[in-house]
Coordinates of C-alpha atoms in Angstrom, one line a residue:
M1 CA -11.3 34.4 192.8
E2 CA -13.1 37.5 194.1
L3 CA -16.4 35.7 194.0
F4 CA -15.0 32.7 195.9
E5 CA -13.6 35.1 198.5
L6 CA -17.0 36.7 198.8
V7 CA -18.6 33.4 199.4
V8 CA -16.1 32.5 202.1
A9 CA -16.7 35.9 203.7
M10 CA -20.4 35.3 203.7
L11 CA -19.9 31.9 205.3
L12 CA -18.0 33.5 208.1
A13 CA -20.7 36.1 208.4
I14 CA -23.3 33.4 208.7
I15 CA -21.5 31.7 211.6
V16 CA -20.9 35.0 213.4
L17 CA -24.4 36.3 212.9
H18 CA -26.1 33.1 213.8
F19 CA -24.0 32.8 217.0
T20 CA -24.8 36.4 217.8
A21 CA -28.5 35.8 217.3
Q22 CA -28.4 32.7 219.6
K23 CA -26.7 34.8 222.4
L24 CA -29.2 37.7 222.0
G25 CA -32.2 35.4 221.8
L26 CA -33.1 36.7 218.3
P27 CA -34.4 34.7 215.4
P28 CA -31.4 33.9 213.2
A29 CA -33.3 35.2 210.1
V30 CA -33.5 38.6 211.6
A31 CA -29.7 38.8 212.4
L32 CA -28.8 37.5 208.9
L33 CA -31.1 39.9 207.1
T34 CA -29.9 42.9 209.2
G35 CA -26.3 41.8 208.9
G36 CA -26.5 41.4 205.1
A37 CA -28.1 44.8 204.8
L38 CA -25.2 46.4 206.8
F39 CA -22.5 44.5 204.9
A40 CA -24.1 45.7 201.6
F41 CA -23.1 49.3 202.4
L42 CA -19.5 48.6 203.6
P43 CA -17.1 50.5 201.3
G44 CA -15.1 48.3 198.9
L45 CA -17.7 45.5 198.7
P46 CA -19.2 44.8 195.3
V47 CA -22.9 45.4 194.7
I48 CA -24.7 42.0 194.8
E49 CA -27.0 41.7 191.8
L50 CA -29.3 38.6 192.1
D51 CA -30.4 36.7 189.0
P52 CA -34.0 35.9 190.0
E53 CA -34.3 32.8 188.0
L54 CA -31.0 31.4 189.3
V55 CA -31.9 32.3 192.9
L56 CA -35.2 30.4 192.6
V57 CA -33.6 27.4 190.9
I58 CA -30.7 27.1 193.4
F59 CA -32.5 27.6 196.6
L60 CA -36.2 26.9 196.3
P61 CA -36.3 23.2 195.2
P62 CA -34.1 21.7 198.0
L63 CA -35.9 23.9 200.6
L64 CA -39.3 22.8 199.4
M65 CA -38.1 19.2 199.2
D66 CA -36.9 19.3 202.8
G67 CA -40.2 20.7 204.0
A68 CA -42.2 18.1 202.1
W69 CA -39.9 15.3 203.1
F70 CA -40.7 15.6 206.8
I71 CA -44.3 16.8 206.8
A72 CA -47.0 14.5 208.2
I73 CA -49.0 13.4 205.1
H74 CA -51.9 12.1 207.2
S75 CA -52.2 15.5 208.9
L76 CA -51.8 17.2 205.5
K77 CA -54.7 15.3 204.1
R78 CA -56.8 15.9 207.2
H79 CA -56.3 19.7 206.9
V80 CA -56.3 20.0 203.1
I81 CA -59.3 22.4 203.1
G82 CA -57.6 24.7 205.6
I83 CA -54.3 24.6 203.7
A84 CA -56.0 25.2 200.4
S85 CA -57.8 28.1 201.9
L86 CA -54.5 29.7 203.0
A87 CA -52.4 28.7 200.0
V88 CA -55.0 29.8 197.3
G89 CA -57.8 31.8 198.9
S90 CA -55.7 33.9 201.2
V91 CA -53.2 34.6 198.4
V92 CA -55.9 35.7 196.0
F93 CA -57.6 37.8 198.6
T94 CA -54.4 39.5 199.7
T95 CA -53.4 40.1 196.1
V96 CA -56.7 42.0 195.5
A97 CA -56.4 43.9 198.7
V98 CA -52.8 45.0 198.1
A99 CA -53.6 45.9 194.5
A100 CA -56.5 48.1 195.6
V101 CA -54.5 49.9 198.3
A102 CA -51.5 50.3 195.9
H103 CA -53.7 51.9 193.3
W104 CA -55.2 54.2 196.0
A105 CA -51.8 55.2 197.4
V106 CA -50.2 55.6 193.9
P107 CA -53.0 56.7 191.6
G108 CA -50.7 56.8 188.6
L109 CA -49.8 53.1 188.9
P110 CA -51.7 50.9 186.4
W111 CA -53.9 48.2 187.7
A112 CA -51.7 45.5 186.1
A113 CA -48.7 46.8 188.1
C114 CA -50.8 46.9 191.3
A115 CA -51.9 43.3 190.7
A116 CA -48.3 42.2 190.0
L117 CA -47.2 43.8 193.3
G118 CA -50.0 42.1 195.1
A119 CA -49.1 38.7 193.7
I120 CA -45.5 39.2 194.6
V121 CA -46.0 40.0 198.3
S122 CA -49.1 37.9 198.9
P123 CA -47.6 34.4 199.6
P124 CA -45.7 34.0 202.8
D125 CA -42.4 32.4 202.2
A126 CA -41.5 28.8 202.9
V127 CA -37.9 29.7 203.9
S128 CA -39.0 32.4 206.3
A129 CA -41.7 30.2 207.8
R130 CA -39.3 27.4 208.5
A131 CA -36.7 29.7 210.0
I132 CA -39.2 31.1 212.4
L133 CA -41.2 28.0 213.2
Q134 CA -38.1 26.1 214.2
R135 CA -37.8 28.3 217.2
V136 CA -41.4 28.2 218.5
H137 CA -43.8 25.5 219.6
L138 CA -47.3 25.4 218.1
P139 CA -50.2 22.9 218.4
R140 CA -50.0 20.3 215.6
R141 CA -52.9 21.8 213.7
L142 CA -51.4 25.2 213.4
S143 CA -48.0 23.8 212.4
I144 CA -49.5 21.7 209.7
L145 CA -51.5 24.7 208.4
L146 CA -48.4 26.9 208.2
E147 CA -46.1 24.3 206.8
G148 CA -48.7 23.2 204.2
E149 CA -49.4 26.8 203.2
S150 CA -45.8 27.6 202.8
L151 CA -45.3 24.6 200.5
F152 CA -48.1 25.3 198.1
N153 CA -48.8 29.1 198.1
D154 CA -45.9 30.0 195.9
A155 CA -47.6 28.3 193.0
S156 CA -50.7 30.5 193.5
G157 CA -48.6 33.7 193.7
L158 CA -46.5 32.8 190.6
V159 CA -49.6 32.1 188.5
L160 CA -51.2 35.4 189.5
F161 CA -47.9 37.2 188.9
R162 CA -47.6 35.8 185.4
F163 CA -51.1 36.9 184.5
A164 CA -50.6 40.3 185.9
I165 CA -47.4 40.8 183.8
A166 CA -49.2 39.5 180.7
A167 CA -52.1 41.8 181.4
G168 CA -49.7 44.7 181.7
A169 CA -48.2 43.9 178.3
T170 CA -51.4 43.1 176.4
G171 CA -54.0 45.0 178.4
A172 CA -56.2 41.9 178.6
F173 CA -57.1 39.6 181.5
S174 CA -59.5 36.7 181.7
M175 CA -60.4 35.1 185.1
V176 CA -61.5 31.9 183.3
D177 CA -58.1 31.6 181.6
A178 CA -56.3 32.3 184.9
L179 CA -58.3 29.6 186.8
G180 CA -57.8 27.1 183.9
S181 CA -54.1 27.9 183.8
F182 CA -53.7 27.4 187.5
A183 CA -55.4 24.0 187.4
M184 CA -53.3 22.9 184.5
L185 CA -50.0 24.1 185.9
S186 CA -50.8 22.5 189.3
L187 CA -52.1 19.1 187.9
G188 CA -49.2 18.9 185.4
G189 CA -46.6 19.8 188.1
A190 CA -48.1 17.2 190.5
I191 CA -47.8 14.5 187.7
V192 CA -44.2 15.3 187.0
G193 CA -43.3 15.4 190.7
A194 CA -45.1 12.1 191.3
A195 CA -43.2 10.5 188.4
I196 CA -39.8 11.8 189.7
G197 CA -40.7 10.6 193.2
A198 CA -41.8 7.2 192.1
G199 CA -38.6 6.9 190.0
W200 CA -36.5 7.7 192.9
V201 CA -38.2 5.2 195.2
M202 CA -37.6 2.4 192.6
L203 CA -34.0 3.4 191.6
A204 CA -32.4 4.6 194.8
P205 CA -32.2 1.2 196.5
R206 CA -30.5 -0.2 193.5
L207 CA -27.6 2.2 193.8
E208 CA -26.6 0.3 197.0
D209 CA -23.7 2.8 197.8
K210 CA -24.9 5.1 200.6
Y211 CA -23.2 8.2 199.1
L212 CA -24.9 7.6 195.7
M213 CA -28.3 7.2 197.5
I214 CA -27.8 10.5 199.3
A215 CA -26.7 12.2 196.1
S216 CA -29.8 10.9 194.4
S217 CA -32.0 12.4 197.1
L218 CA -30.3 15.7 196.4
L219 CA -30.9 15.4 192.6
A220 CA -34.7 14.7 193.0
P221 CA -35.8 18.3 193.9
W222 CA -33.9 19.9 191.1
A223 CA -34.9 17.3 188.6
S224 CA -38.6 17.8 189.5
Y225 CA -38.4 21.6 189.4
L226 CA -36.5 21.8 186.2
L227 CA -38.4 19.2 184.3
A228 CA -41.8 20.7 185.3
E229 CA -40.6 24.2 184.3
S230 CA -39.3 22.9 181.0
F231 CA -42.9 21.8 180.2
H232 CA -44.2 25.2 181.5
L233 CA -45.8 23.6 184.5
S234 CA -45.5 24.4 188.2
G235 CA -42.0 23.5 189.4
V236 CA -43.1 24.3 193.0
I237 CA -46.0 21.7 192.9
A238 CA -43.7 19.2 191.2
T239 CA -41.0 19.5 193.8
V240 CA -43.5 19.3 196.7
A241 CA -45.2 16.2 195.1
A242 CA -41.8 14.5 194.7
G243 CA -40.8 15.4 198.3
L244 CA -44.0 14.0 199.7
I245 CA -43.5 10.7 197.9
C246 CA -39.7 10.4 198.7
G247 CA -40.3 11.3 202.4
W248 CA -43.1 8.8 202.7
Y249 CA -41.0 5.9 201.3
Q250 CA -37.5 6.9 202.6
H251 CA -38.2 4.8 205.7
V252 CA -38.0 1.6 203.5
V253 CA -35.6 2.9 200.9
F254 CA -32.9 4.0 203.3
S255 CA -31.1 1.7 205.7
A256 CA -30.4 3.1 209.2
T257 CA -26.8 4.0 208.3
V258 CA -27.9 5.8 205.1
R259 CA -30.6 7.6 206.9
M260 CA -28.3 8.9 209.6
N261 CA -25.8 10.1 207.0
S262 CA -28.5 11.6 204.9
T263 CA -30.2 13.4 207.8
A264 CA -26.8 15.0 208.8
F265 CA -26.0 16.0 205.2
W266 CA -29.4 17.6 204.6
A267 CA -29.5 19.3 208.0
V268 CA -26.2 21.1 207.3
M269 CA -27.1 21.9 203.7
I270 CA -30.5 23.3 204.5
F271 CA -29.0 25.4 207.4
L272 CA -26.5 26.9 205.0
M273 CA -29.0 27.5 202.2
E274 CA -31.5 29.2 204.5
A275 CA -28.7 31.4 206.0
F276 CA -27.4 32.3 202.5
V277 CA -30.9 33.3 201.4
F278 CA -31.4 35.8 204.2
L279 CA -27.8 37.1 203.9
L280 CA -28.3 37.5 200.1
I281 CA -31.6 39.3 200.6
G282 CA -30.0 41.8 203.0
S283 CA -26.9 42.2 200.7
S284 CA -29.1 43.0 197.7
L285 CA -30.6 46.1 199.5
R286 CA -27.8 48.3 198.2
G287 CA -28.5 47.5 194.5
V288 CA -32.2 48.1 194.9
I289 CA -31.8 51.4 196.7
E290 CA -29.2 52.6 194.2
R291 CA -31.5 51.7 191.3
I292 CA -34.2 54.0 192.4
G293 CA -32.0 56.9 193.4
G294 CA -31.1 56.5 197.1
F295 CA -32.8 56.4 200.5
G296 CA -33.9 60.0 200.0
V297 CA -36.2 59.1 197.1
V298 CA -37.6 56.2 199.1
L299 CA -38.4 58.3 202.1
D300 CA -39.8 61.3 200.2
E301 CA -41.8 59.5 197.5
M302 CA -42.5 56.0 198.7
E303 CA -42.7 55.9 202.5
V304 CA -46.5 56.4 202.9
P305 CA -47.5 54.0 200.0
I306 CA -45.2 51.3 201.3
L307 CA -46.5 51.5 204.8
A308 CA -50.0 51.4 203.5
I309 CA -49.2 48.2 201.5
L310 CA -47.5 46.6 204.5
A311 CA -50.6 47.3 206.6
A312 CA -52.9 46.1 203.8
L313 CA -51.3 42.7 203.4
T314 CA -51.2 42.2 207.2
L315 CA -54.8 43.2 207.7
A316 CA -55.9 41.2 204.7
R317 CA -54.4 38.0 206.1
F318 CA -56.1 38.6 209.5
A319 CA -59.4 39.3 207.7
W320 CA -59.1 36.1 205.7
V321 CA -58.1 33.9 208.7
F322 CA -60.8 35.3 211.0
G323 CA -63.3 35.3 208.2
S324 CA -62.7 31.6 207.3
D325 CA -63.0 30.7 211.0
G326 CA -66.2 32.7 211.2
V327 CA -67.6 30.7 208.2
I328 CA -66.8 27.4 209.9
R329 CA -68.6 28.6 213.0
L330 CA -71.6 29.7 210.9
V331 CA -71.9 26.4 209.0
R332 CA -71.7 24.5 212.3
L333 CA -74.8 26.3 213.4
F334 CA -76.6 24.6 210.4
G335 CA -75.4 21.2 211.5
V336 CA -72.3 20.8 209.4
R337 CA -69.7 19.7 212.1
R338 CA -67.0 18.1 210.0
Y339 CA -64.6 21.0 210.5
D340 CA -63.7 22.7 213.8
P341 CA -62.9 26.4 214.1
I342 CA -59.4 27.1 215.4
G343 CA -60.5 29.9 217.7
A344 CA -59.5 33.6 218.1
R345 CA -56.2 32.9 219.8
S346 CA -55.0 30.4 217.2
A347 CA -56.3 32.7 214.4
T348 CA -54.3 35.6 215.8
V349 CA -51.1 33.5 215.7
L350 CA -51.9 32.2 212.2
G351 CA -52.6 35.7 211.0
W352 CA -49.3 37.1 212.5
A353 CA -47.2 34.3 211.0
G354 CA -46.9 35.8 207.5
M355 CA -43.2 36.4 206.8
R356 CA -42.0 37.0 203.3
G357 CA -38.6 36.2 201.9
V358 CA -36.6 34.9 198.9
V359 CA -39.5 34.1 196.6
T360 CA -40.9 37.6 197.0
L361 CA -37.6 39.2 196.2
A362 CA -36.7 36.9 193.3
V363 CA -40.1 37.4 191.7
A364 CA -39.9 41.1 192.2
L365 CA -36.5 41.2 190.5
S366 CA -38.0 39.2 187.5
V367 CA -40.4 42.1 186.7
P368 CA -39.4 43.0 183.1
E369 CA -37.4 46.2 182.5
G370 CA -39.8 48.9 181.4
F371 CA -42.8 47.5 183.1
P372 CA -44.8 50.3 184.7
G373 CA -43.9 51.0 188.3
R374 CA -41.0 48.5 188.4
D375 CA -38.8 50.5 190.7
F376 CA -41.7 51.0 193.1
I377 CA -42.5 47.3 193.0
L378 CA -38.9 46.4 193.8
V379 CA -38.7 48.8 196.8
A380 CA -42.2 47.8 198.1
A381 CA -41.3 44.1 197.9
F382 CA -38.0 44.6 199.7
A383 CA -39.8 46.7 202.4
V384 CA -42.4 43.9 202.9
I385 CA -39.6 41.4 203.4
I386 CA -37.8 43.5 205.9
G387 CA -41.0 44.6 207.7
T388 CA -42.5 41.1 208.1
V389 CA -39.2 39.4 209.1
L390 CA -38.1 42.1 211.5
I391 CA -41.5 42.8 213.0
Q392 CA -43.4 39.6 212.9
G393 CA -40.3 37.4 213.0
T394 CA -39.1 38.9 216.3
T395 CA -42.5 39.1 218.0
L396 CA -44.1 35.8 216.9
G397 CA -42.7 33.9 219.9
A398 CA -44.2 36.5 222.2
V399 CA -47.6 36.4 220.4
I400 CA -47.6 32.6 220.8
R401 CA -46.8 32.8 224.5
L402 CA -49.5 35.4 225.1
A403 CA -52.0 33.3 223.1
N404 CA -51.3 30.4 225.5
L405 CA -52.4 27.9 222.9
E406 CA -53.5 24.3 223.7
A407 CA -54.0 21.6 221.2
P408 CA -57.6 20.5 220.8
K409 CA -58.5 17.1 222.1
N410 CA -59.1 15.7 218.6
E411 CA -55.6 16.9 217.6
Q412 CA -53.7 15.2 220.4
R413 CA -51.9 12.0 219.6
H414 CA -53.7 8.7 220.4
L415 CA -50.5 7.4 222.0
S416 CA -47.9 9.2 223.9
M417 CA -44.2 8.8 223.1
S418 CA -43.7 6.4 226.0
E419 CA -46.8 4.3 225.0
A420 CA -45.5 4.0 221.4
E421 CA -42.1 2.9 222.8
A422 CA -43.8 0.3 224.9
A423 CA -45.8 -1.0 221.9
M424 CA -42.6 -1.2 219.9
A425 CA -40.7 -3.0 222.7
Q426 CA -43.5 -5.6 222.9
A427 CA -43.3 -6.2 219.1
Q428 CA -39.5 -6.6 219.4
L429 CA -39.8 -9.0 222.3
A430 CA -42.3 -11.2 220.4
V431 CA -39.8 -11.7 217.6
V432 CA -36.9 -12.4 219.9
E433 CA -39.0 -14.9 221.9
S434 CA -40.1 -16.7 218.7
H435 CA -36.4 -17.3 217.7
A436 CA -34.8 -17.6 221.2
H437 CA -35.3 -21.4 221.4
D438 CA -34.1 -24.3 219.3
A439 CA -36.2 -27.2 218.1
D440 CA -36.0 -29.0 221.5
G441 CA -37.1 -25.9 223.4
A442 CA -33.7 -25.0 224.9
V443 CA -32.9 -21.3 225.1
I444 CA -30.1 -20.5 222.6
H445 CA -30.1 -16.7 223.0
P446 CA -30.5 -16.2 226.8
R447 CA -28.8 -12.8 227.1
L448 CA -30.7 -11.4 224.2
L449 CA -34.0 -12.8 225.6
D450 CA -33.3 -11.3 229.0
R451 CA -32.4 -8.0 227.4
Y452 CA -35.6 -7.6 225.4
R453 CA -37.8 -8.9 228.3
H454 CA -36.2 -6.3 230.6
Q455 CA -36.6 -3.6 228.0
A456 CA -40.3 -4.4 227.4
A457 CA -41.0 -4.5 231.1
L458 CA -39.4 -1.2 231.7
S459 CA -41.2 0.4 228.8
L460 CA -44.6 -0.8 230.1
D461 CA -43.8 0.4 233.6
Y462 CA -42.7 3.8 232.2
A463 CA -45.6 4.4 229.8
G464 CA -48.0 6.9 231.3
Q465 CA -45.8 7.5 234.4
E466 CA -43.1 9.7 232.9
E467 CA -43.0 12.2 235.8
V468 CA -42.7 9.5 238.4
H469 CA -39.6 7.9 236.7
A470 CA -38.0 11.2 235.4
G471 CA -35.4 11.5 238.0
T472 CA -34.2 7.9 237.9
L473 CA -34.3 7.9 234.1
H474 CA -32.1 11.0 233.8
A475 CA -29.6 9.6 236.3
H476 CA -29.5 6.3 234.3
F477 CA -28.7 8.0 231.0
D478 CA -26.3 10.5 232.7
L479 CA -24.3 7.5 233.9
I480 CA -24.4 6.0 230.3
L481 CA -23.1 9.3 229.0
K482 CA -20.3 9.2 231.5
A483 CA -19.4 5.7 230.5
V484 CA -19.4 6.6 226.8
A485 CA -17.1 9.6 227.6
A486 CA -14.7 7.3 229.5
G487 CA -14.8 4.7 226.7
R488 CA -14.1 7.5 224.1
E489 CA -11.2 8.8 226.2
E490 CA -9.6 5.3 226.4
L491 CA -10.2 4.7 222.7
L492 CA -8.4 7.9 221.8
R493 CA -5.5 7.0 224.2
L494 CA -5.1 3.7 222.5
H495 CA -5.0 5.4 219.1
R496 CA -2.6 8.1 220.1
N497 CA -0.3 5.5 221.6
G498 CA -0.4 3.5 218.3
E499 CA -2.0 0.5 219.8
I500 CA -5.0 0.5 217.4
D501 CA -5.2 1.7 213.8
E502 CA -7.4 4.4 212.2
E503 CA -10.0 1.8 211.0
T504 CA -10.5 0.4 214.5
L505 CA -10.8 3.9 215.9
Q506 CA -13.5 4.8 213.4
E507 CA -15.5 1.6 213.9
L508 CA -15.5 1.7 217.7
E509 CA -16.1 5.5 217.8
H510 CA -19.1 5.0 215.5
D511 CA -20.5 2.6 218.1
L512 CA -19.9 5.0 220.9
D513 CA -21.5 7.8 218.8
L514 CA -24.7 5.7 218.4
E515 CA -24.8 4.9 222.1
E516 CA -24.4 8.6 223.0
M517 CA -27.0 9.7 220.5
S518 CA -29.5 7.1 221.8
A519 CA -28.9 8.2 225.4
L520 CA -29.2 11.9 224.6
A521 CA -32.5 11.2 222.7
A522 CA -33.9 9.1 225.5
K523 CA -32.9 11.6 228.1
A524 CA -34.6 14.5 226.2

């Protein structure tokens, strides 16, 4: 009962903190992390001890699935080299840099412990990236690079971490074994995820019931993650692979009704899971601090090394991003022009977008008891999370605005939104025209034909002239919204007076909801 009451209290805190962040113009992740840390030290509240394996299993698979579900696969393939550079190269480089700085700052810390710490803090977190990127606008290339990195880099960090822990226990390390293990874990995980994704694509339509189909989409990420981990493969890669396949085929697997319900369900669930993650991270601060002897010990013995580590991982990311861009510029001088540099301004934004979160904390907590430097690793990992979320998370928007980024010409869409709508309207009109007449040539669907002809003509006229028609268009959809509101008011009056039953209310209200959503989307 106490646990349930705590969960309810945290749900209330999420609503309050998220609302406060909106009013203050802060990233919600910052408010939730800070609020959780403050709540952790309130008298009478229990100390929250996180089970690292349970945290990863509960939160990571659905969050990875949601990210993979909506990512643009064509763009992902186009930028696979850049994503691999960040998800693998940057993680390895940052691990080495942090390990070297940690060994310099704490000379008594064994190299294995330094490497473990580097692997823990090196991969930026998918949850943190999503939470921040939802509030900023980036050119498509940068968004894909950050989204793709956050989906795949955890696999790199986890492999490096396992080898560092093993090296600390056995005193042996083999780079060849590490690379072979990474390849095997990734390939095996991708195969498992592809199998789960393909199975879902084949089986979900046969469920027929919309709630069963949505439930099956919820089962897919955990099935992928747990099955891969049971074979000692990469659960992260498996989940991402399943998410890419499910997201690609959901347009043909789901009907419009199922997709609307599924989108609403997943949106609320992911919102709550992301919020709970940051609140739990903040709430676990008390346990971490008490474990190492209080804030006094942190400030007296660990402040300088922690600041050095935070600076090292930040500078290492900038060095890798700018270095990679420099390599691209160099090879272009020799005639290799397949890849374009992102430029200094984009590189600055990419370097600054390196927030850490739940994976960093969960992996740090999984360091075995008795492992050299475990307390320092825990505190350093927590400090990295707080530092990156509070500092980079709150200033990323300003950095993006100052950078004044513009999408390269080769990154811009071939068709604008209005042009795509016009093409879609022409296709719809062609089908209606082909079925609007009977065998004798008489029109049998005159109103439908007029409607689609009118819609196609308007779409063609609007395409490419959005600014010219903006005022008229907004007034048009404002009037539609007023008509919907009037219809809703009359519908409720009929229901309240007992003139229609609940089923009629729900059916007609659903129609009004669709009309309202369509008008709001068109107006936006």
